[in-house]
Amino acid sequence: MIGRPGMQQLTDALGGRIAFGGDYNPEQWPESTWAEDVALMQQAGVNLVTVAVFSWALIEVEPGRFTFGWLDRVLDLLHDGGIAVDLATATASPPPWFTANHPETRLVDEQGLARSFGARQGFCPSSPLYRDAAADLAGRIAERYAEHPAVVLWHINNEYGCQNWQCYCEVSADAFRRWLHGRYESLDALNDAWGTAFWSQHYTDWAQIPAPRRVAYSTFANPGMRLDWWRFSSDELLECYRAEAAAVRERAPQPLTTNFMGMRKTHDYWSWTADLDLISNDHYLMAEDAANHQDLAMTADLLRSLAGGHPWLLMEHSTSAVNWQTRNLAKAPGEMRRNSLQHVARGADGVLFFQWRQSRAGAEKWHSALLPHTGTDTKIWREVVELGHDLAKISELAGTLPDPARVAILFDWSSWWAAELDAHPSSDVKVRPAVRRWHQSLWKRNVAVDFARHGQDLSDYRVVVVPVQYLMSDPAAAALTSFVEDGGHLVVTYFSGLVDEHDRVRLGGYPGALRNLLGVRIEEFFPLAARATVRLSRFGPGRVWSELGRAESAEVLATYDEGPVAGSPVVTRNRVGRGTAWYVGTEIDDDARTALLRLVLDEGGVTPVLPDLPAGVEAVRRRSPDASYLFVLNHTGEDVTVEAAGTDLLTRMAANRLQVPAGGAAVLREARAATGGPRREAAPPPAPEPRH
Ligand code: GLA
């Protein structure tokens, strides 16, 4: 299951309201504060809290001795107060007795050192001891609370792999060998995939294969092995989820989720979604990133795409400062509200936070919360109460679908992992920043964007962007070819399509898998020095990358204008079937990307949600069959006026022109359904691609 059924069940359980609340850790407080917690939750309009995320040590106080009494009382109290519960399986951090009794379950780092107990999540994801204990606890909690009327959702573990995404212990090495055996079946196939003829690495026994710990000085481990290690590690975390999920499903009818961590390198979330009933995510702004609201938009677009275009749940964000960045800048007045509505605009049907009451002790005591140390006479509390009211005012939106995008960015974790392995032409080639730059240019034009999986059917889109997708399987390349032949418009950047699913170079000319589609043949890379630029005949300057090559069937729109590759094509367009395939062979600047995208979007007939918005003003739509909702988010310091007619659900004012104050947001029920053609049903999730 994915996206809608679970999210819809949750929305129904909340009486059709948008979820609002956060992690509630009552065990950190004397029981005498709990009644006040519930009263304040009611005052703020909180309707959902996540309980027991880190409660293992207080539930199973010693092996096999359970103390559920306090949790019984918490759940009863919440239920009596009308607050629903997302009940965690309490397994995110094993208690001290567990690690002391089973030191072999500790996380081991790349150097082979076991990490100490004393923080959280310090377990080896492949440890059968940990997995069994976690599944056992999850099953007991599910058994006890499956019929508790407060429980509307199960929270399996918490942010799997946040602190322990890879473990290099011997148990993990064994599991890796089993995983490799399942993938390759024979050592011949593995040797071939990893190119082990190189550097005398030919394996003759599975037992010879190590976990890729640190190797000899100044050299590089086999890239095929390292790529598979990333895949294996993501799969092992998924297996942990599956073990707990099975124990809960056997006993409880409510939907299941686990909270993702957005566009993070460590997990191939495409491969996780089918196991979740609803997709949920934690998102924290990097406070010193001046465009962090665009990063939020990108992450929300990825989450909506992971949810197959359906609504999803924002499981955590922060009311103000976090505690884990170098400088934990507080949110400006109104920023938390704008962040929250931005997530809703892009498909979230719930806005939850870490955490309800700001901790008094422990490592997160300087992390903001809904209820700060300083109490209710505070900016944060007043904004929390206001947000609760705002979300109640826009409740009718819950369950509506985000407007379908006509543009997609192709994005794949294996490709990310492979692209950033060692010993490449330039370590300045980075995937997430490249993806972000293309998303940012589309975001600035207020064009709706999805993320698409390699190999998926792209026929719903008019434009597809392929930023630094270095690894490309044959089915992924075939899907792009069909997309263009059928009339789509494709933009591919440098360092894409170069290797197959095993990180083996595609021979005969770059960019390998996409050479014919793009109609160019590159013969040699000329990466640029740090901070160097190269002049281009148009769209310049270029940064990071340049290359020597020629156009075969493509039309050359720009060439390198200086240096060793002067005269080589840098921006090209190839007409294939009914569509076009553009190639951009260097890192171009924002203005050039905007200009180039304008050409491509015009060719594809893609229009912005609203035309001519001032820079920094974001417009997004959601729709039901009979209503259209326009979100306008003003990220600037100036008040703006936007041409749009309808009723602002937040102010209850009807207007023909929308006034949105500096830093503010508006949610308009539009006077008449906006143009853009009939609604399509959100696509079902793409069928899983055979794992590369
Ligand atoms: C993650 C965790 C929470 C908390 C927050 C702090 O999202 O899930 O328990 O540590 O980070 O930002």
XYZ file of C-alpha atoms in Angstrom, residues 24-573:
550
model
C 5.007 13.741 22.987
C 7.537 12.412 25.512
C 5.644 12.411 28.824
C 8.205 10.070 30.381
C 10.559 13.053 30.587
C 8.178 14.791 33.001
C 6.482 14.087 36.330
C 3.035 12.634 35.911
C 1.598 15.766 37.502
C 2.333 17.719 34.290
C 0.404 15.371 32.004
C -3.034 16.842 32.655
C -1.660 20.304 31.880
C -0.138 18.918 28.671
C -3.504 17.670 27.511
C -5.256 20.913 28.449
C -2.693 22.944 26.499
C -2.893 20.577 23.539
C -6.618 21.223 23.467
C -6.023 24.959 23.644
C -3.702 24.784 20.638
C -5.964 22.500 18.629
C -3.530 19.581 18.697
C -5.237 16.417 17.484
C -2.384 13.908 17.030
C 0.726 13.137 19.072
C 3.461 10.561 18.603
C 4.135 8.674 21.813
C 6.853 6.281 23.013
C 9.493 6.842 20.326
C 12.374 6.478 22.801
C 10.613 4.592 25.589
C 12.142 1.117 25.382
C 14.152 1.530 28.608
C 11.046 2.566 30.525
C 8.747 -0.067 29.016
C 11.052 -3.090 29.263
C 12.979 -2.171 32.360
C 14.945 -5.398 32.347
C 14.886 -8.308 29.922
C 11.313 -9.588 29.809
C 9.980 -7.308 32.589
C 7.477 -4.844 31.168
C 6.023 -1.770 32.825
C 3.153 -0.624 30.648
C 1.212 1.091 33.436
C 2.514 4.592 32.735
C 1.840 4.225 29.007
C -1.700 2.957 29.717
C -2.330 6.092 31.755
C -0.865 8.402 29.100
C -2.968 6.894 26.315
C -6.136 6.996 28.428
C -5.526 10.592 29.360
C -4.934 11.593 25.754
C -8.002 9.742 24.591
C -10.149 11.349 27.276
C -8.837 14.688 26.066
C -9.750 13.955 22.454
C -6.138 13.655 21.280
C -5.335 10.767 18.938
C -2.076 8.844 19.094
C 0.557 7.782 16.592
C 1.986 5.021 18.762
C 5.658 4.210 18.314
C 7.113 0.750 18.692
C 9.705 2.244 21.090
C 12.585 0.501 19.360
C 14.637 3.427 18.043
C 17.107 3.202 20.894
C 17.794 -0.014 22.785
C 18.234 0.412 26.561
C 21.572 0.171 28.378
C 20.883 -3.375 29.596
C 20.426 -4.562 26.030
C 23.768 -3.213 24.845
C 25.509 -4.355 28.014
C 24.138 -7.894 27.586
C 24.814 -7.955 23.839
C 27.870 -5.822 23.106
C 28.121 -7.510 19.711
C 25.029 -5.522 18.602
C 26.936 -2.234 18.757
C 27.516 -0.246 15.627
C 30.992 -0.696 14.128
C 32.465 2.079 12.009
C 34.540 1.991 8.831
C 37.733 1.620 10.831
C 36.381 -1.424 12.626
C 35.824 0.375 15.946
C 32.710 -0.408 17.961
C 30.880 2.788 18.884
C 29.974 3.232 22.519
C 26.585 3.273 24.183
C 25.475 6.679 25.415
C 23.575 8.439 22.636
C 20.820 6.819 20.600
C 20.313 4.349 17.745
C 23.716 2.751 18.306
C 22.737 -0.683 17.030
C 23.855 -2.733 14.063
C 20.921 -2.907 11.602
C 21.900 -6.450 10.556
C 22.022 -7.812 14.078
C 19.496 -10.647 14.456
C 19.591 -10.052 18.213
C 18.482 -6.464 17.752
C 15.920 -7.286 15.070
C 14.344 -10.059 17.127
C 14.221 -7.957 20.265
C 12.737 -5.015 18.364
C 10.118 -7.160 16.641
C 9.264 -8.754 19.973
C 8.748 -5.394 21.660
C 6.790 -4.039 18.683
C 4.538 -7.110 18.833
C 3.921 -6.734 22.575
C 3.062 -3.058 22.229
C 0.758 -3.803 19.292
C -0.883 -6.630 21.244
C -1.563 -4.384 24.196
C -2.773 -1.290 22.355
C -4.249 -2.558 19.060
C -7.713 -1.853 20.361
C -6.962 1.254 22.323
C -9.308 3.919 20.960
C -6.600 6.616 21.018
C -4.344 4.761 18.577
C -4.886 5.774 14.945
C -1.431 5.170 13.477
C 1.660 3.045 14.158
C 5.062 4.675 14.129
C 7.560 1.935 13.368
C 10.907 2.703 14.999
C 12.013 6.252 14.154
C 14.081 7.697 11.325
C 15.707 4.369 10.494
C 19.387 4.842 9.858
C 19.567 8.447 11.052
C 22.640 7.643 13.139
C 23.482 4.088 12.056
C 23.073 3.974 8.297
C 25.989 1.604 7.783
C 27.598 -0.905 10.122
C 30.911 -2.626 9.352
C 30.869 -5.405 11.966
C 31.383 -9.097 11.142
C 27.637 -9.797 11.422
C 27.056 -7.110 8.796
C 29.838 -8.518 6.616
C 28.127 -11.936 6.753
C 24.790 -10.380 5.896
C 26.444 -8.522 3.013
C 27.775 -11.794 1.603
C 24.298 -13.355 1.815
C 22.810 -10.292 0.156
C 25.428 -10.481 -2.621
C 24.717 -14.160 -3.095
C 21.024 -13.340 -3.530
C 21.831 -10.638 -6.037
C 24.473 -12.349 -8.170
C 23.915 -16.065 -7.519
C 27.417 -16.879 -8.750
C 30.862 -15.526 -7.998
C 31.477 -15.297 -11.736
C 28.636 -12.826 -12.047
C 29.914 -10.834 -9.070
C 33.489 -10.782 -10.373
C 32.214 -9.575 -13.711
C 29.971 -6.882 -12.208
C 32.698 -5.525 -9.949
C 35.448 -5.756 -12.543
C 37.647 -7.702 -10.139
C 40.177 -8.555 -12.849
C 41.477 -5.091 -11.977
C 44.041 -4.938 -9.113
C 44.001 -8.690 -8.496
C 40.621 -8.723 -6.746
C 39.173 -11.888 -8.302
C 37.154 -13.746 -5.624
C 37.123 -17.538 -5.512
C 35.059 -17.951 -2.344
C 32.196 -15.838 -0.970
C 33.923 -15.861 2.410
C 36.760 -13.743 0.949
C 34.483 -10.740 0.458
C 34.859 -8.187 3.268
C 32.694 -5.333 4.419
C 34.306 -2.346 2.689
C 36.181 -0.985 5.690
C 39.082 1.439 5.322
C 41.626 0.117 2.826
C 45.370 0.739 2.343
C 46.506 4.389 2.457
C 45.833 6.734 -0.463
C 43.832 4.298 -2.516
C 40.281 3.310 -3.259
C 38.133 0.289 -2.534
C 36.439 -1.435 -5.460
C 33.625 0.895 -6.642
C 31.240 -1.957 -7.533
C 31.607 -3.281 -4.007
C 31.057 0.153 -2.491
C 27.992 0.788 -4.616
C 26.508 -2.549 -3.546
C 27.348 -1.704 0.062
C 25.161 1.419 -0.170
C 22.344 -0.690 -1.624
C 22.800 -3.419 0.951
C 22.821 -0.937 3.839
C 19.568 0.693 2.713
C 18.012 -2.764 2.281
C 19.114 -3.860 5.754
C 17.333 -0.912 7.338
C 14.256 -1.779 5.307
C 14.478 -5.347 6.635
C 14.491 -3.941 10.181
C 11.316 -2.027 9.318
C 9.748 -5.141 7.805
C 10.421 -7.243 10.896
C 8.692 -4.761 13.188
C 5.930 -3.976 10.704
C 5.047 -7.670 10.393
C 4.781 -7.979 14.173
C 2.435 -4.986 14.331
C 0.336 -5.916 11.291
C -0.386 -9.341 12.732
C -2.057 -7.727 15.693
C -3.310 -4.252 14.831
C -5.615 -2.805 12.173
C -4.370 0.802 12.092
C -2.107 2.039 9.258
C 1.688 1.887 9.607
C 4.378 4.383 8.797
C 7.979 5.182 9.562
C 9.339 8.689 9.233
C 11.623 9.346 6.265
C 14.351 11.985 6.255
C 13.737 13.642 2.908
C 16.363 13.768 0.178
C 19.036 12.084 2.200
C 21.803 10.051 0.623
C 21.619 7.029 2.908
C 18.309 5.407 1.920
C 16.803 4.414 -1.404
C 13.326 5.522 -0.379
C 11.828 4.501 -3.744
C 12.333 0.924 -2.593
C 10.666 1.535 0.795
C 7.334 3.051 -0.184
C 5.451 -0.142 -1.032
C 5.848 -1.331 2.576
C 4.293 1.762 4.153
C 0.586 2.543 4.457
C 1.285 6.229 4.436
C 4.387 8.194 3.646
C 5.668 10.475 6.386
C 8.686 12.729 6.574
C 10.813 14.806 8.910
C 12.133 18.061 7.528
C 14.429 20.548 9.199
C 15.523 23.775 7.578
C 19.223 24.508 7.432
C 18.883 27.812 9.221
C 21.753 29.610 7.497
C 20.637 28.654 3.996
C 19.029 31.824 2.660
C 16.912 29.785 0.217
C 15.910 27.087 2.695
C 12.249 27.517 1.767
C 13.150 26.258 -1.713
C 14.868 23.233 -0.166
C 11.634 22.677 1.751
C 9.653 22.830 -1.512
C 12.006 20.346 -3.170
C 11.795 17.902 -0.269
C 8.018 18.162 -0.154
C 7.889 17.491 -3.913
C 10.031 14.403 -3.427
C 7.773 13.196 -0.615
C 4.627 13.707 -2.645
C 6.261 11.771 -5.469
C 7.232 8.961 -3.082
C 3.570 8.935 -2.041
C 2.550 8.405 -5.681
C 1.092 11.931 -5.942
C -1.130 11.473 -2.896
C -1.180 13.373 0.369
C 1.485 12.530 2.944
C 2.243 13.400 6.544
C 4.822 15.881 7.842
C 5.868 13.935 10.928
C 8.419 16.404 12.297
C 9.703 19.874 11.773
C 10.617 22.583 14.270
C 8.742 25.509 15.723
C 11.974 27.503 15.818
C 15.682 26.674 16.331
C 17.105 23.162 16.288
C 20.131 22.179 18.380
C 22.317 20.279 15.936
C 23.537 22.872 13.450
C 26.635 25.006 13.919
C 24.591 28.103 14.632
C 20.995 27.322 15.517
C 19.218 30.405 14.255
C 15.687 30.887 15.562
C 12.796 31.197 13.130
C 11.580 34.704 12.421
C 8.038 35.557 13.488
C 5.666 33.962 10.971
C 8.294 31.650 9.487
C 7.031 28.494 11.186
C 3.500 29.181 9.949
C 4.726 29.791 6.417
C 6.852 26.608 6.503
C 3.849 24.620 7.711
C 1.491 25.928 5.045
C 4.154 25.359 2.394
C 4.268 21.672 3.303
C 0.456 21.510 3.145
C 0.471 23.268 -0.225
C 2.760 20.556 -1.561
C 0.644 17.691 -0.309
C 1.068 17.277 3.451
C -2.202 16.518 5.224
C -0.592 16.833 8.617
C 1.803 19.215 10.340
C 3.603 17.673 13.300
C 6.685 18.792 15.168
C 9.517 17.570 17.263
C 8.456 17.916 20.094
C 5.522 18.871 22.319
C 7.259 20.096 25.507
C 10.823 21.377 25.283
C 13.105 19.027 27.229
C 14.619 20.107 30.501
C 17.563 17.723 30.283
C 19.333 15.625 27.721
C 20.967 16.352 24.385
C 17.970 18.136 22.866
C 17.121 20.600 25.611
C 18.013 23.557 23.367
C 15.835 22.305 20.505
C 12.629 24.285 20.158
C 9.243 22.683 20.822
C 5.559 23.584 20.706
C 5.610 24.418 24.408
C 8.887 26.202 25.204
C 10.832 26.213 28.509
C 9.538 29.719 28.972
C 5.876 28.705 28.892
C 2.818 30.042 27.135
C 3.495 33.768 27.299
C 5.839 33.443 24.341
C 6.083 34.084 20.611
C 6.374 30.362 19.947
C 3.266 29.385 21.904
C 1.156 32.173 20.406
C 2.244 31.077 16.922
C 1.481 27.444 17.748
C -2.048 28.347 18.823
C -2.501 30.492 15.720
C -1.269 27.665 13.497
C -3.705 25.251 15.131
C -6.524 27.649 14.291
C -5.266 28.163 10.744
C -5.073 24.447 10.051
C -8.616 24.015 11.376
C -9.767 26.749 8.972
C -8.351 24.916 5.965
C -9.530 21.444 7.015
C -11.667 21.078 3.902
C -8.396 20.637 2.005
C -7.529 17.354 3.691
C -7.640 14.572 1.128
C -7.501 16.855 -1.917
C -4.805 16.063 -4.417
C -1.928 18.317 -5.256
C -2.232 19.635 -8.793
C -0.569 17.247 -11.227
C 2.845 18.393 -12.379
C 3.819 18.441 -16.045
C 7.521 18.541 -15.211
C 9.564 15.858 -13.503
C 13.129 15.606 -12.275
C 14.601 12.143 -12.685
C 16.172 11.010 -9.457
C 17.740 7.765 -8.310
C 19.694 6.800 -5.224
C 21.965 4.208 -6.868
C 22.991 6.847 -9.346
C 23.692 9.285 -6.509
C 25.815 6.717 -4.668
C 27.790 5.794 -7.770
C 28.271 9.411 -8.887
C 29.984 10.357 -5.643
C 32.353 7.402 -5.264
C 36.076 8.122 -5.190
C 38.536 8.497 -8.026
C 36.257 10.396 -10.367
C 37.160 13.198 -12.783
C 36.127 15.937 -10.327
C 34.947 15.930 -6.753
C 33.080 19.154 -7.524
C 30.369 17.082 -9.221
C 27.754 16.623 -6.505
C 24.285 15.239 -7.015
C 22.052 16.897 -4.424
C 23.248 20.450 -5.178
C 22.812 19.800 -8.911
C 19.294 18.469 -8.432
C 18.544 21.385 -6.183
C 19.731 23.968 -8.717
C 17.382 22.624 -11.405
C 14.518 22.372 -8.961
C 15.214 25.911 -7.817
C 14.990 27.284 -11.350
C 11.651 25.532 -11.859
C 10.472 26.673 -8.432
C 11.363 30.265 -9.302
C 9.109 30.000 -12.336
C 6.321 28.612 -10.143
C 6.073 25.463 -12.171
C 4.805 22.326 -10.393
C 7.495 19.617 -10.294
C 7.450 15.917 -9.423
C 10.346 13.567 -8.911
C 10.362 10.493 -11.138
C 12.030 7.184 -10.650
C 14.425 5.714 -13.190
C 12.545 3.460 -15.568
C 9.059 4.707 -14.731
C 6.499 5.623 -17.365
C 6.911 9.364 -18.018
C 3.953 9.899 -20.308
C 2.154 12.222 -17.855
C 4.962 14.751 -18.184
C 5.817 17.280 -20.857
C 9.332 18.057 -19.608
C 11.801 15.809 -17.786
C 15.097 17.054 -16.345
C 17.989 14.652 -15.749
C 20.558 16.390 -13.543
C 23.822 14.476 -13.009
C 22.247 11.003 -13.290
C 25.572 9.248 -13.787
C 24.352 5.652 -13.528
C 21.652 4.548 -15.907
C 20.295 1.088 -16.524
C 19.043 0.073 -19.970
C 15.364 0.237 -18.882
C 15.929 3.738 -17.470
C 17.469 4.916 -20.756
C 14.678 3.210 -22.725
C 12.025 5.043 -20.696
C 13.674 8.369 -21.548
C 13.845 7.454 -25.222
C 10.148 6.545 -25.345
C 9.319 9.747 -23.518
C 11.061 11.844 -26.181
C 9.841 9.799 -29.130
C 6.296 10.293 -27.879
C 6.657 14.061 -27.819
C 8.350 14.819 -24.493
C 11.079 17.379 -23.905
C 14.134 16.134 -22.099
C 17.029 18.067 -20.546
C 20.127 16.052 -19.616
C 23.196 17.479 -17.897
C 26.862 16.490 -17.928
C 27.919 13.383 -15.967
C 24.729 11.506 -16.852
C 24.207 8.102 -18.454
C 27.906 7.197 -18.223
C 27.815 3.831 -16.454
C 25.570 0.801 -16.171
C 23.938 -0.505 -12.999
C 27.289 -1.970 -11.852
C 29.210 1.276 -12.359
C 30.861 -0.082 -15.508
C 31.522 2.501 -18.190
C 29.361 2.379 -21.297
C 31.872 2.215 -24.127
C 32.010 3.850 -27.528
C 31.460 7.496 -26.559
C 29.890 9.477 -23.766
C 27.235 10.039 -22.522
C 26.888 6.319 -22.934
C 23.309 5.259 -22.438
C 21.973 8.588 -23.732
C 24.392 9.251 -26.592
C 22.038 8.390 -29.424
C 19.079 10.068 -27.807
C 21.042 13.286 -27.334
C 22.802 13.034 -30.691
C 26.204 14.012 -29.301
C 29.437 12.111 -28.899
C 31.814 13.205 -26.155
C 35.305 11.741 -26.247
C 37.154 13.289 -23.301
C 36.292 15.142 -20.110
C 38.003 18.412 -19.185
C 36.820 19.152 -15.644
C 37.569 22.698 -14.567
C 39.806 23.861 -11.749
C 38.192 25.021 -8.505
C 36.285 28.278 -9.074
C 37.405 28.410 -12.737
C 34.929 29.388 -15.431
C 34.875 28.762 -19.167
C 33.390 31.176 -21.708
C 30.521 29.832 -23.807
C 29.099 31.249 -27.021
C 25.683 31.397 -25.290
C 24.278 30.470 -21.836
C 27.734 31.108 -20.334
C 29.860 31.004 -18.359
C 30.334 27.324 -17.550
C 31.692 25.982 -14.274
C 32.867 22.644 -12.856
C 32.925 20.746 -16.129
C 33.794 20.933 -19.802
C 34.340 18.268 -22.429
C 35.611 17.584 -25.895
C 33.156 16.177 -28.393
C 30.980 16.765 -31.392
C 27.342 16.833 -32.327
C 26.173 13.868 -34.367
C 22.505 14.459 -35.064
C 21.974 17.304 -32.545
C 21.701 20.974 -33.376
C 24.406 22.975 -31.573
C 22.985 25.904 -29.612
C 26.192 26.861 -27.822
C 29.859 25.925 -27.924
C 32.813 26.360 -25.574
C 34.473 29.579 -26.564
C 37.938 29.246 -25.079
C 40.499 26.794 -23.763
C 41.337 23.269 -24.831
C 37.788 22.345 -25.880
C 36.955 25.587 -27.728
C 34.478 24.803 -30.501
C 33.049 21.697 -28.823
C 29.300 21.720 -28.333
C 28.037 22.546 -24.848
C 24.295 23.090 -25.272
C 22.575 21.003 -27.925
C 19.083 20.009 -29.006
